Short mmCIF file of C-alpha atoms in Angstrom, two decimals:
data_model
loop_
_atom_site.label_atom_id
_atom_site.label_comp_id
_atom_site.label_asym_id
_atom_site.label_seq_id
_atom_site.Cartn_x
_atom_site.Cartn_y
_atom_site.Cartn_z
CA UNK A 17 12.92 5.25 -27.15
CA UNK A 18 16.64 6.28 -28.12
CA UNK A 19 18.98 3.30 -27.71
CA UNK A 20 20.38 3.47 -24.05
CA UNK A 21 23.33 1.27 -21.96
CA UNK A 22 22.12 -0.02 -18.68
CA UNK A 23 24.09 -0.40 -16.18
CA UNK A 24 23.41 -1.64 -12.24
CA UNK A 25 24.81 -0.31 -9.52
CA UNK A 26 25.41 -2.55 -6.23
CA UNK A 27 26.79 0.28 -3.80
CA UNK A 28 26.11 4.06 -4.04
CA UNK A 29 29.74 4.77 -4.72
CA UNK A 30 29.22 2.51 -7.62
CA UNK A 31 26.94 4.28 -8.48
CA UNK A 32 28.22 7.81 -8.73
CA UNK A 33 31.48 6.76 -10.20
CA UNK A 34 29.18 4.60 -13.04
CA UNK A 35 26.97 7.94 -13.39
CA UNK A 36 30.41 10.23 -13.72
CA UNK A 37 32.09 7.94 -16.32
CA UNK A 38 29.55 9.13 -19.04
CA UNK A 39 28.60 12.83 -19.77
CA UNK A 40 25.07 11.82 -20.61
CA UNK A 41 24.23 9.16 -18.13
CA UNK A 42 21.30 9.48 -15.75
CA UNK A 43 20.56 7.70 -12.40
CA UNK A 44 17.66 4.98 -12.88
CA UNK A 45 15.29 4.44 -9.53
CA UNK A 46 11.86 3.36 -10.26
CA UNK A 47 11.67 5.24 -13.51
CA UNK A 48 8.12 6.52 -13.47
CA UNK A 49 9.13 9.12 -14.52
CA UNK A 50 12.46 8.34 -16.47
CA UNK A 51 11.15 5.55 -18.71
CA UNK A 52 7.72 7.40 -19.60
CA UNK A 53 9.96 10.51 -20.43
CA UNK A 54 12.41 8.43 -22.64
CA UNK A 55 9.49 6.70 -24.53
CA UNK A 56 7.94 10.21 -25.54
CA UNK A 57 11.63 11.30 -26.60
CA UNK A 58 11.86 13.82 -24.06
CA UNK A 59 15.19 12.23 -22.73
CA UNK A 60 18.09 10.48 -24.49
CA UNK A 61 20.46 9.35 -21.52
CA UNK A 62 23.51 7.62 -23.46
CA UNK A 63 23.72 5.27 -20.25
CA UNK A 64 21.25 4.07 -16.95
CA UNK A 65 22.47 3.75 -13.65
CA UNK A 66 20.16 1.57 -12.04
CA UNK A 67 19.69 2.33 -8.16
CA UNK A 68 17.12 -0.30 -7.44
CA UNK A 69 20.05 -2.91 -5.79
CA UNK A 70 21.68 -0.41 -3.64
CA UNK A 71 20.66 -1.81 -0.54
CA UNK A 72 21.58 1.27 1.36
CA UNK A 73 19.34 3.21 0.45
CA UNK A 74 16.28 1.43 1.08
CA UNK A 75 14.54 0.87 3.82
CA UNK A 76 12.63 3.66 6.79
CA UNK A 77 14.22 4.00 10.30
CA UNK A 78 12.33 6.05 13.36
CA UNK A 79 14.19 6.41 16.10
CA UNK A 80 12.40 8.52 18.71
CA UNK A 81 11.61 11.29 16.56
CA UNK A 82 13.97 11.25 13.75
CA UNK A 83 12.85 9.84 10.92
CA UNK A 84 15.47 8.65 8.09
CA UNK A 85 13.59 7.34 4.56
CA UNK A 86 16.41 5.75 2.32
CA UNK A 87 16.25 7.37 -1.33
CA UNK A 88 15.57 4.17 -2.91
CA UNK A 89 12.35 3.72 -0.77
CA UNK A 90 9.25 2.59 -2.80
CA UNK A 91 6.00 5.13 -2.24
CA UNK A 92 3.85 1.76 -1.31
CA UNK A 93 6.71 1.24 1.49
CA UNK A 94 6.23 4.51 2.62
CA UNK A 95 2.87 4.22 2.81
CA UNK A 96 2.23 1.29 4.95
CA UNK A 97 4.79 1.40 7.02
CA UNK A 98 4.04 1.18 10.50
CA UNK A 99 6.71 2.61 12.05
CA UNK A 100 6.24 6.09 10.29
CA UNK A 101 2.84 6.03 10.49
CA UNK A 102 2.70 6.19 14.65
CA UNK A 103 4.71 9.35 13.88
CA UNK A 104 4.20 11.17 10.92
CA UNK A 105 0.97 9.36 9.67
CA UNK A 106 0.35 12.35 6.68
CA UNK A 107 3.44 11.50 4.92
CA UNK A 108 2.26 7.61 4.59
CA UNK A 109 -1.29 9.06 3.81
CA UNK A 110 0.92 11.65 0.87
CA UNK A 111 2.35 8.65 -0.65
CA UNK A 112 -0.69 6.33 -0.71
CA UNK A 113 -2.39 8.90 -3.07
CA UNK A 114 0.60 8.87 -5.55
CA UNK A 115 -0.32 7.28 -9.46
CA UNK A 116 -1.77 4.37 -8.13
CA UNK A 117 -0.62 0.96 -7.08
CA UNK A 118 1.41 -0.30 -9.74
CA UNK A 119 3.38 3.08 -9.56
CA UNK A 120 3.61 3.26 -6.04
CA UNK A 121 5.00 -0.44 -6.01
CA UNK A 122 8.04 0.94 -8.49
CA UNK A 123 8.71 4.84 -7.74
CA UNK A 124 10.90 6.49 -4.90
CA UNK A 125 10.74 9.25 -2.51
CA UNK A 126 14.28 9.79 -4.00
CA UNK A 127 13.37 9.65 -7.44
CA UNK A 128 10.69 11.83 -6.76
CA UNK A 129 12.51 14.78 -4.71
CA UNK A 130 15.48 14.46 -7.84
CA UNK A 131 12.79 15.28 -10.21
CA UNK A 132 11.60 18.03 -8.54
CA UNK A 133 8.11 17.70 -10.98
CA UNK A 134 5.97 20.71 -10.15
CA UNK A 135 3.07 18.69 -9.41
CA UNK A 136 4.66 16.00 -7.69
CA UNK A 137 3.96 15.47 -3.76
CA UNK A 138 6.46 14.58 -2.40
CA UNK A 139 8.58 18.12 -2.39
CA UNK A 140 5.75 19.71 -0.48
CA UNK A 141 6.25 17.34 2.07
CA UNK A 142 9.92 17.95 2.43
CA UNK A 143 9.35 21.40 2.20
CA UNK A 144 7.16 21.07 4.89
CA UNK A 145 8.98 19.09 7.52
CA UNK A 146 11.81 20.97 7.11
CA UNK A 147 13.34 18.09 5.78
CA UNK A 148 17.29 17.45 5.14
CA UNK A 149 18.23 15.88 1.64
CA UNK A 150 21.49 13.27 2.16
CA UNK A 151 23.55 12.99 -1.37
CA UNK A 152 26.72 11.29 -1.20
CA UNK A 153 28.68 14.14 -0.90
CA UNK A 154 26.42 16.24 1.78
CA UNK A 155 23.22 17.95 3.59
CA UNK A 156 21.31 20.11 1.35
CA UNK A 157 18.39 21.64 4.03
CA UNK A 158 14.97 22.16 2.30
CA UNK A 159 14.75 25.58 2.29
CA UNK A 160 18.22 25.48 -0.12
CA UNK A 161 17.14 22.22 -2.07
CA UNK A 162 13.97 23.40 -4.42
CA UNK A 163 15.35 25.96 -7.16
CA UNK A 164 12.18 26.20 -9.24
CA UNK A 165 10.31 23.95 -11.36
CA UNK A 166 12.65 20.55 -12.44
CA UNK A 167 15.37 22.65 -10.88
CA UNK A 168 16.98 21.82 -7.51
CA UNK A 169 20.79 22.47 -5.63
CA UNK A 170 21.86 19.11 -7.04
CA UNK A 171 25.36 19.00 -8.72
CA UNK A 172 26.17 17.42 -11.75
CA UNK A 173 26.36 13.17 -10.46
CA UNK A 174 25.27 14.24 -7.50
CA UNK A 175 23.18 11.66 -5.68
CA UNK A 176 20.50 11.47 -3.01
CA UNK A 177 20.94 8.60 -0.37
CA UNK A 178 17.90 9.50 1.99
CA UNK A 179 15.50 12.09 3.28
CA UNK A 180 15.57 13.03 6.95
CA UNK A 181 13.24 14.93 8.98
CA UNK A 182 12.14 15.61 13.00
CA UNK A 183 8.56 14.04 12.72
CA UNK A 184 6.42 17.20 13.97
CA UNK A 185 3.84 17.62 16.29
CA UNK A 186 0.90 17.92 13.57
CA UNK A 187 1.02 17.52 10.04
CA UNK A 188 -1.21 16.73 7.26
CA UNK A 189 -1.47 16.85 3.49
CA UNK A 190 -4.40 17.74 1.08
CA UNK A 191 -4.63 17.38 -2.69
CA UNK A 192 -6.88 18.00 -5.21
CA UNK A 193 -5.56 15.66 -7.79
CA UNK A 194 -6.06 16.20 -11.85
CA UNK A 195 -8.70 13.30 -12.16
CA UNK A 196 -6.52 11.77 -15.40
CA UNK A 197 -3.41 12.07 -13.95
CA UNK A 198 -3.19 11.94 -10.60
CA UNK A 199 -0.81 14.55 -9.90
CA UNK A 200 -1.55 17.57 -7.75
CA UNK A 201 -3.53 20.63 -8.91
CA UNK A 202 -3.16 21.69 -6.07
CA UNK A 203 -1.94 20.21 -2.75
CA UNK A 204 -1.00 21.40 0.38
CA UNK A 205 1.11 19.82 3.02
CA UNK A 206 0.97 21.31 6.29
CA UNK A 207 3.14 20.75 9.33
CA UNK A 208 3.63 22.15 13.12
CA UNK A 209 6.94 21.22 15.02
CA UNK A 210 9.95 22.95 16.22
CA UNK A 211 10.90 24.57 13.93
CA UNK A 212 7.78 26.13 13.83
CA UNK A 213 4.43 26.01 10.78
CA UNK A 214 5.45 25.35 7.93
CA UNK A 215 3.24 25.23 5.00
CA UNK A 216 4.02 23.85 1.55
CA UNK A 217 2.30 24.17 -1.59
CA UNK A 218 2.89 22.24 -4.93
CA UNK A 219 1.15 21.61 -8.15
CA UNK A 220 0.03 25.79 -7.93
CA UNK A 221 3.04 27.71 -8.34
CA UNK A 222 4.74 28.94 -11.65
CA UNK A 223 8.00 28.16 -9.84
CA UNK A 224 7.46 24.99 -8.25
CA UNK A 225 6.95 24.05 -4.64
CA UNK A 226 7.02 27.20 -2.54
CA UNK A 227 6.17 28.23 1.02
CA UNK A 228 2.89 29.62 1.60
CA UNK A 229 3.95 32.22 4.61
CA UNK A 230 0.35 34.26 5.03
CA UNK A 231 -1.03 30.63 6.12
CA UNK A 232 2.12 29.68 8.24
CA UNK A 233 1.56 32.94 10.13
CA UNK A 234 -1.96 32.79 10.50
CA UNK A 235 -1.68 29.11 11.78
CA UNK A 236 1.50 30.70 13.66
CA UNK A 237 -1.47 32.73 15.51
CA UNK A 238 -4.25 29.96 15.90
CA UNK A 239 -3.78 26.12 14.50
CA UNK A 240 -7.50 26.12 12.95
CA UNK A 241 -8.94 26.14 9.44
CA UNK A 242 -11.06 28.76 10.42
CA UNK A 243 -7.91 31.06 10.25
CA UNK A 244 -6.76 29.88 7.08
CA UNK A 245 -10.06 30.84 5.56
CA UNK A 246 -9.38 34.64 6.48
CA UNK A 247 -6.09 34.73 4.50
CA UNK A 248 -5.67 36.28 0.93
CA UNK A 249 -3.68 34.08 -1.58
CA UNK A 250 -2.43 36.29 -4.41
CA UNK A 251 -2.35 34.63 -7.58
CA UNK A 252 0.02 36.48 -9.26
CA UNK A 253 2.69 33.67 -8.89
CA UNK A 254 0.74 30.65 -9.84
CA UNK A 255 0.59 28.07 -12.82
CA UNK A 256 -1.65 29.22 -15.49
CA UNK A 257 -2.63 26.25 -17.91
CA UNK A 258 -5.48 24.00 -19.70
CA UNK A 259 -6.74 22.56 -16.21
CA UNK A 260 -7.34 25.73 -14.06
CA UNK A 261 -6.39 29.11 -13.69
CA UNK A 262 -4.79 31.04 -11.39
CA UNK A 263 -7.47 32.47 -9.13
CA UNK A 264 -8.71 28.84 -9.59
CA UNK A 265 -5.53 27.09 -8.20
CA UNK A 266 -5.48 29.85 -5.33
CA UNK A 267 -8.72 29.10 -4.29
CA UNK A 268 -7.58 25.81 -4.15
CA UNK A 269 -4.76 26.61 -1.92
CA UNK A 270 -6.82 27.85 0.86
CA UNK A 271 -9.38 24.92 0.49
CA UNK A 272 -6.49 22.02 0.91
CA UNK A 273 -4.69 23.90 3.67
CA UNK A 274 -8.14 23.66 5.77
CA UNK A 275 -8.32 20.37 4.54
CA UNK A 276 -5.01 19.75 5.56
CA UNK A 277 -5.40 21.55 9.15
CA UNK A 278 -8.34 19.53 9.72
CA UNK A 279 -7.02 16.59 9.23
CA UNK A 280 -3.73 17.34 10.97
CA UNK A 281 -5.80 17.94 13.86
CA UNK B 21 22.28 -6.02 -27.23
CA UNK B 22 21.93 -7.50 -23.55
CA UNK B 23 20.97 -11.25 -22.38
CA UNK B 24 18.53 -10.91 -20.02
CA UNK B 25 17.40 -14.18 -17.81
CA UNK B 26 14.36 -14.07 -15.34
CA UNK B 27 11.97 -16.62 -13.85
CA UNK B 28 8.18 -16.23 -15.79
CA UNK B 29 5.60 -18.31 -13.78
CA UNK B 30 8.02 -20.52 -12.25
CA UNK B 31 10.22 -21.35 -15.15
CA UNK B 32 14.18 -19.95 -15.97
CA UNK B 33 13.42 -17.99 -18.97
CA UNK B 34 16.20 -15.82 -21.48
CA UNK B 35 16.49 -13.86 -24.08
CA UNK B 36 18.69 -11.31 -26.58
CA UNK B 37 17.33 -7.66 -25.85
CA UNK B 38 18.27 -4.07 -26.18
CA UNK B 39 18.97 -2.21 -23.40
CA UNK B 40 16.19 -0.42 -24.18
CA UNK B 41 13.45 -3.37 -25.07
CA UNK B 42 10.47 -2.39 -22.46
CA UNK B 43 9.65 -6.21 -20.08
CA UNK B 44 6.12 -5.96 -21.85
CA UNK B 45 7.52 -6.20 -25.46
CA UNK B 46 10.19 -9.12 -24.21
CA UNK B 47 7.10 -11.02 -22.29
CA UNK B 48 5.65 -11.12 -25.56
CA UNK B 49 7.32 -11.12 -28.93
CA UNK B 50 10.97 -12.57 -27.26
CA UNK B 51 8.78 -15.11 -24.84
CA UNK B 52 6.04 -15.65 -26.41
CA UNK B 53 3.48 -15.15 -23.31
CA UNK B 54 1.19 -12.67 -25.70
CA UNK B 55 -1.53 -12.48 -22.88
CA UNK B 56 0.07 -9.34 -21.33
CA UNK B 57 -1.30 -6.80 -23.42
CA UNK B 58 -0.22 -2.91 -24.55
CA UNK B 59 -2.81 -0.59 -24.19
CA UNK B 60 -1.71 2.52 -23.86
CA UNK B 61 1.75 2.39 -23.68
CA UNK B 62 2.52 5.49 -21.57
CA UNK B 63 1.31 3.90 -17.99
CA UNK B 64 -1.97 4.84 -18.03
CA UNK B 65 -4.26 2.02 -18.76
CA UNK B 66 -2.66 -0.86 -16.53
CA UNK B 67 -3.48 -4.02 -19.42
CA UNK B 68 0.03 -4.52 -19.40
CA UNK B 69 0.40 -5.41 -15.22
CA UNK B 70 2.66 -8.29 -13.93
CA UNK B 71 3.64 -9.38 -10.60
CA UNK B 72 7.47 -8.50 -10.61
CA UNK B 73 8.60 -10.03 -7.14
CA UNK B 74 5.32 -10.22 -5.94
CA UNK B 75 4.54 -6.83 -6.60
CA UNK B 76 1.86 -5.45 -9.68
CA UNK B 77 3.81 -3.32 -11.81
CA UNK B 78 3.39 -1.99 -15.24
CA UNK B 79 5.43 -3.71 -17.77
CA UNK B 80 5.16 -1.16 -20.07
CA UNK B 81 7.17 0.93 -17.84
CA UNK B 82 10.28 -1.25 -16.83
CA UNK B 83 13.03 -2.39 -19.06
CA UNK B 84 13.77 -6.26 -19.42
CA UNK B 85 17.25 -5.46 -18.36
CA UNK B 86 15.69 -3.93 -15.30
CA UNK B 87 13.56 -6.94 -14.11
CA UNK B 88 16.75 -9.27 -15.09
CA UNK B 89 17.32 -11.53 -11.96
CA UNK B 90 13.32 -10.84 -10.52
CA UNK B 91 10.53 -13.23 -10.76
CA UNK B 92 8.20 -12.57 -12.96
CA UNK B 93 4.30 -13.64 -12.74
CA UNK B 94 1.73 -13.12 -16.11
CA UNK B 95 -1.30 -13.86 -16.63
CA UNK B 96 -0.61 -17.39 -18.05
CA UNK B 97 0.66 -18.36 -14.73
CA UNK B 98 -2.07 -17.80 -12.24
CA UNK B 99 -4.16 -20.96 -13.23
CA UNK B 100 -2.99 -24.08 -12.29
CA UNK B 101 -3.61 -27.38 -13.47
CA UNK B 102 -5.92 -26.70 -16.15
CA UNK B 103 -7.96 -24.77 -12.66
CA UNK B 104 -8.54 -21.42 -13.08
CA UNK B 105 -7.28 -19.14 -10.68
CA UNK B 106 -10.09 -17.52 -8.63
CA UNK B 107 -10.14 -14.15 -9.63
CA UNK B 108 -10.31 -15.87 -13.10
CA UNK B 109 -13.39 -17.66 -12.08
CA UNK B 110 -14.68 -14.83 -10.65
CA UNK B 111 -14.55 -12.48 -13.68
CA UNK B 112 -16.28 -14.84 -15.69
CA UNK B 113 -18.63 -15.82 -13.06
CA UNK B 114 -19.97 -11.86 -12.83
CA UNK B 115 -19.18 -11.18 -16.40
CA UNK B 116 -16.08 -8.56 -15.46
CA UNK B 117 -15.14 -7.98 -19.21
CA UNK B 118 -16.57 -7.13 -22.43
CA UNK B 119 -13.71 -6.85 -25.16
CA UNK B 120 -11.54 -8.42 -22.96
CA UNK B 121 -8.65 -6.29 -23.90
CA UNK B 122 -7.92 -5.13 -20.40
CA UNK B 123 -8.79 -8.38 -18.79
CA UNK B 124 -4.90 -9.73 -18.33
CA UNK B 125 -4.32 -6.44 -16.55
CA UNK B 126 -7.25 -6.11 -14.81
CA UNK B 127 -7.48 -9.50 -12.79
CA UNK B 128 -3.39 -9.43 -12.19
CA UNK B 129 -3.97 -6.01 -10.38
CA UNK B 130 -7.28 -7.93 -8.55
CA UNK B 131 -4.92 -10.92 -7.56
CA UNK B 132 -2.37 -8.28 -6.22
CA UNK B 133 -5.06 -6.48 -4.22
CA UNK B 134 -6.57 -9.16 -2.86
CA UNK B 135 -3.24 -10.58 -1.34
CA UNK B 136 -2.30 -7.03 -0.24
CA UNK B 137 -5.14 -6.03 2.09
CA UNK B 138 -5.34 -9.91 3.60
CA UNK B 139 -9.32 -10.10 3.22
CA UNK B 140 -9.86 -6.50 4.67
CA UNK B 141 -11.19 -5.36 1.06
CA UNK B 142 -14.71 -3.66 0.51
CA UNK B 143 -16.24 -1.68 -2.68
CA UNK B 144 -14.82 2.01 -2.14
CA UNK B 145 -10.91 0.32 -1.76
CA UNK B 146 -11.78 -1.97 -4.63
CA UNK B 147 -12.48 1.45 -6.90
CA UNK B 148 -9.81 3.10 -5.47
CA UNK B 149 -7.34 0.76 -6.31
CA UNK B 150 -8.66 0.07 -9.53
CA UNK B 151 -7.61 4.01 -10.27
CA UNK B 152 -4.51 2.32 -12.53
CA UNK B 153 -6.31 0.25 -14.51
CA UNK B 154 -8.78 1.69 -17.54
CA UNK B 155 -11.73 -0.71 -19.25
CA UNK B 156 -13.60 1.06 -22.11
CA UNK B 157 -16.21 -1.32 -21.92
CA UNK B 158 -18.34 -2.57 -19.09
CA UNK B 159 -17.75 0.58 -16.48
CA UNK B 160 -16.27 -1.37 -13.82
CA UNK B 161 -19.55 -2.21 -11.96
CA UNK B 162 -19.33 -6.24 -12.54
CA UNK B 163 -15.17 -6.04 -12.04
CA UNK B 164 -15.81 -4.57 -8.73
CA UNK B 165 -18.47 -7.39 -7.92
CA UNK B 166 -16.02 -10.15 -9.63
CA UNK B 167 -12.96 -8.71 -7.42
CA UNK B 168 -14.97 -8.63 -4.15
CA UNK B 169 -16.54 -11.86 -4.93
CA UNK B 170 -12.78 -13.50 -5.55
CA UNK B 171 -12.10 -11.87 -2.34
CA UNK B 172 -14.49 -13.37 -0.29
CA UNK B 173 -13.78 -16.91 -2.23
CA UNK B 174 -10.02 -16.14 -1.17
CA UNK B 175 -9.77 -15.29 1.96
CA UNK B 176 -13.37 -17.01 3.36
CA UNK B 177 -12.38 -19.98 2.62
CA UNK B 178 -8.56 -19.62 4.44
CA UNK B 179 -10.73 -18.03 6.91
CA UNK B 180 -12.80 -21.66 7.06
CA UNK B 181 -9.15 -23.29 6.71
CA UNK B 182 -8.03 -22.06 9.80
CA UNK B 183 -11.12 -22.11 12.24
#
């Protein structure tokens, strides 16, 4: 690892004004990613702005239907907590099949979504729900937030503070994880609420996360896996690489969206 | 260069780091406490897991400066008075190592599950949540049985405790 200047952050504006006062800082949350990526000298942030004391933006809230996950919220947390599971139980099963336990105990939903990996789970998820990203400076909807892979609507400094969503009627999420290391081949979040089915696929496309509209219209038309079994997924837009191939990972597509239906219910 | 001071199995502990010295490399060659190993060094093969505020993580994959101020549990800690801790005595009891290299990393994750799921623990979660920890030797079959066993030691007799 390239030397590096750590610095912690008590308060989020702390935090953004530690982040702007170098031109090669980077924000610090669990660093599952970060620290694994700095060891491999992939990344060579002059400074770290540690986000794990911003109190915050920890912690889940449900009230009635809206759902508001503080950035800084550990994928264990988010995985048993109770009060997310009565509502939105496939997001808590999403996160409980991240890395494994010693990763979920130290990565964050807002590390995650910042990252914007291609095979990462969360973004389908948000994608999915239709979910709202909070920075400190505004509301970037879902739809706007995922630019392609590692790319997102982020600005320079910018900083995520939470992810909301309305928790939806259904949802569900299926993934077919790369058996070394544990990110998604292929996975498939799927989600029926008011604004409609929405279906979310990550790990599969050359560009990142994307929408997978020939499901969401054929669920549109009749909530069963049966239906998703009739659609065509073109491979033309998906990843091509040692673990499968195209036609593979769209096969895969339509096998965790029925997965993902079914257990949706 | 940074001074970072935590609590290691109970005890105010400090030391002169780099920012970037990784908690596993400051456990052992600034501490001392050379029973955490480095496997694989790229958070893969979990022989480098501590408790960091109650919680198994992968010291590999933290910075010292990050845990500064957090209590810190290795695998010198969990015995006490000259007693080995259960999960100890249960991994020698079924024979859960061969090498021994991923033993430190392998019964801290065990000691973590066990508290986490409060007795509710059979083989399929045991596997499962073994998924961040790798042993080259024995293929897992007698850690499962030593975790299950230290399970049942754990929580039957708290179980016995409170009836």
């Amino acid at each position: 690892m390239y030397d590096t200047n750590y610095h912690r952050a008590s308060s989020v504006e702390e935090a953004v004004k530690l982040r702007s006062s170098q031109d090669e800082a980077r924000y610090l949350s669990g660093g599952m990613t970060l620290i694994a990526t700095m060891k491999q000298r992939l990344a060579a942030p002059s400074d770290l702005v540690d986000l794990r004391h911003v109190a915050s933006m920890k912690g889940i809230s449900v009230e009635g239907r809206k759902v508001r996950i503080g950035a800084g919220t550990t994928h264990a947390e988010v995985a048993s907590s109770s009060a997310l599971k009565s509502v939105c139980p496939a997001i808590c099963h999403l996160a409980g099949m991240i890395g494994d336990p010693h990763v979920r105990h130290m990565g964050t939903i807002g590390g995650s979504v910042a990252n914007n990996d291609p095979a990462a789970d969360y973004p389908s998820a948000v994608l999915a729900l239709n979910a709202t990203v909070v920075t400190d400076r505004r509301e970037i909807v879902a739809d706007d937030y995922f630019q392609g892979m590692f790319d997102t609507a982020l600005e320079e400094g910018e900083l995520i503070t939470a992810i909301t969503f309305e928790a939806p009627e259904k949802a569900g999420y299926a993934k077919f994880p790369n058996p070394a290391s544990r990110y998604a081949l292929t996975g498939v979040f799927v989600a029926k609420g008011a604004s409609g089915v929405r279906v979310a696929v990550t790990g599969a496309g050359s560009n990142g996360v994307f929408r997978a509209t020939d499901i969401e219209i054929a669920l549109s038309a009749s909530w069963s896996s049966d239906f998703v079994a009739s659609v065509a997924v073109d491979a033309g837009q998906l990843m091509e690489d040692m673990h499968a191939t195209p036609e593979y990972r769209a096969n895969l597509v339509k096998v965790m969206a029925k997965r993902a239906v079914a257990m949706a219910g | 260069m940074a001074k970072v001071t935590l609590t290691v199995n109970g005890r105010t502990m400090s030391g002169e780091c780099d920012d970037r010295t990784l908690l596993v490399h400051f456990i052992r060659d600034k501490l001392g406490l050379t029973g955490t190993h480095v496997g694989c060094d790229t958070t893969q093969c979990g022989a480098c897991v501590v408790h960091m505020d109650g919680k198994s993580v992968k010291s590999c994959s933290i910075l010292a400066v990050q845990a500064a101020g957090s209590s810190v549990t290795t695998i010198e800690g969990i015995a006490s008075q000259g007693e080995l801790h259960p999960v100890q005595a249960a991994f020698n009891q079924h024979h859960g190592l061969q090498c021994g290299f991923c033993t430190p990393g392998m019964v801290m994750t065990a000691v973590d599950m066990i508290n986490r799921h409060g007795g509710q623990l059979d083989e399929v979660t045991v596997r499962h949540e073994l998924e961040g920890n790798i042993c080259r030797c024995t293929g897992y079959h007698n850690i499962v049985k030593a975790v299950l066993s230290a399970n049942e030691e754990m929580h039957g007799a708290s179980r016995q405790a409170a009836e």
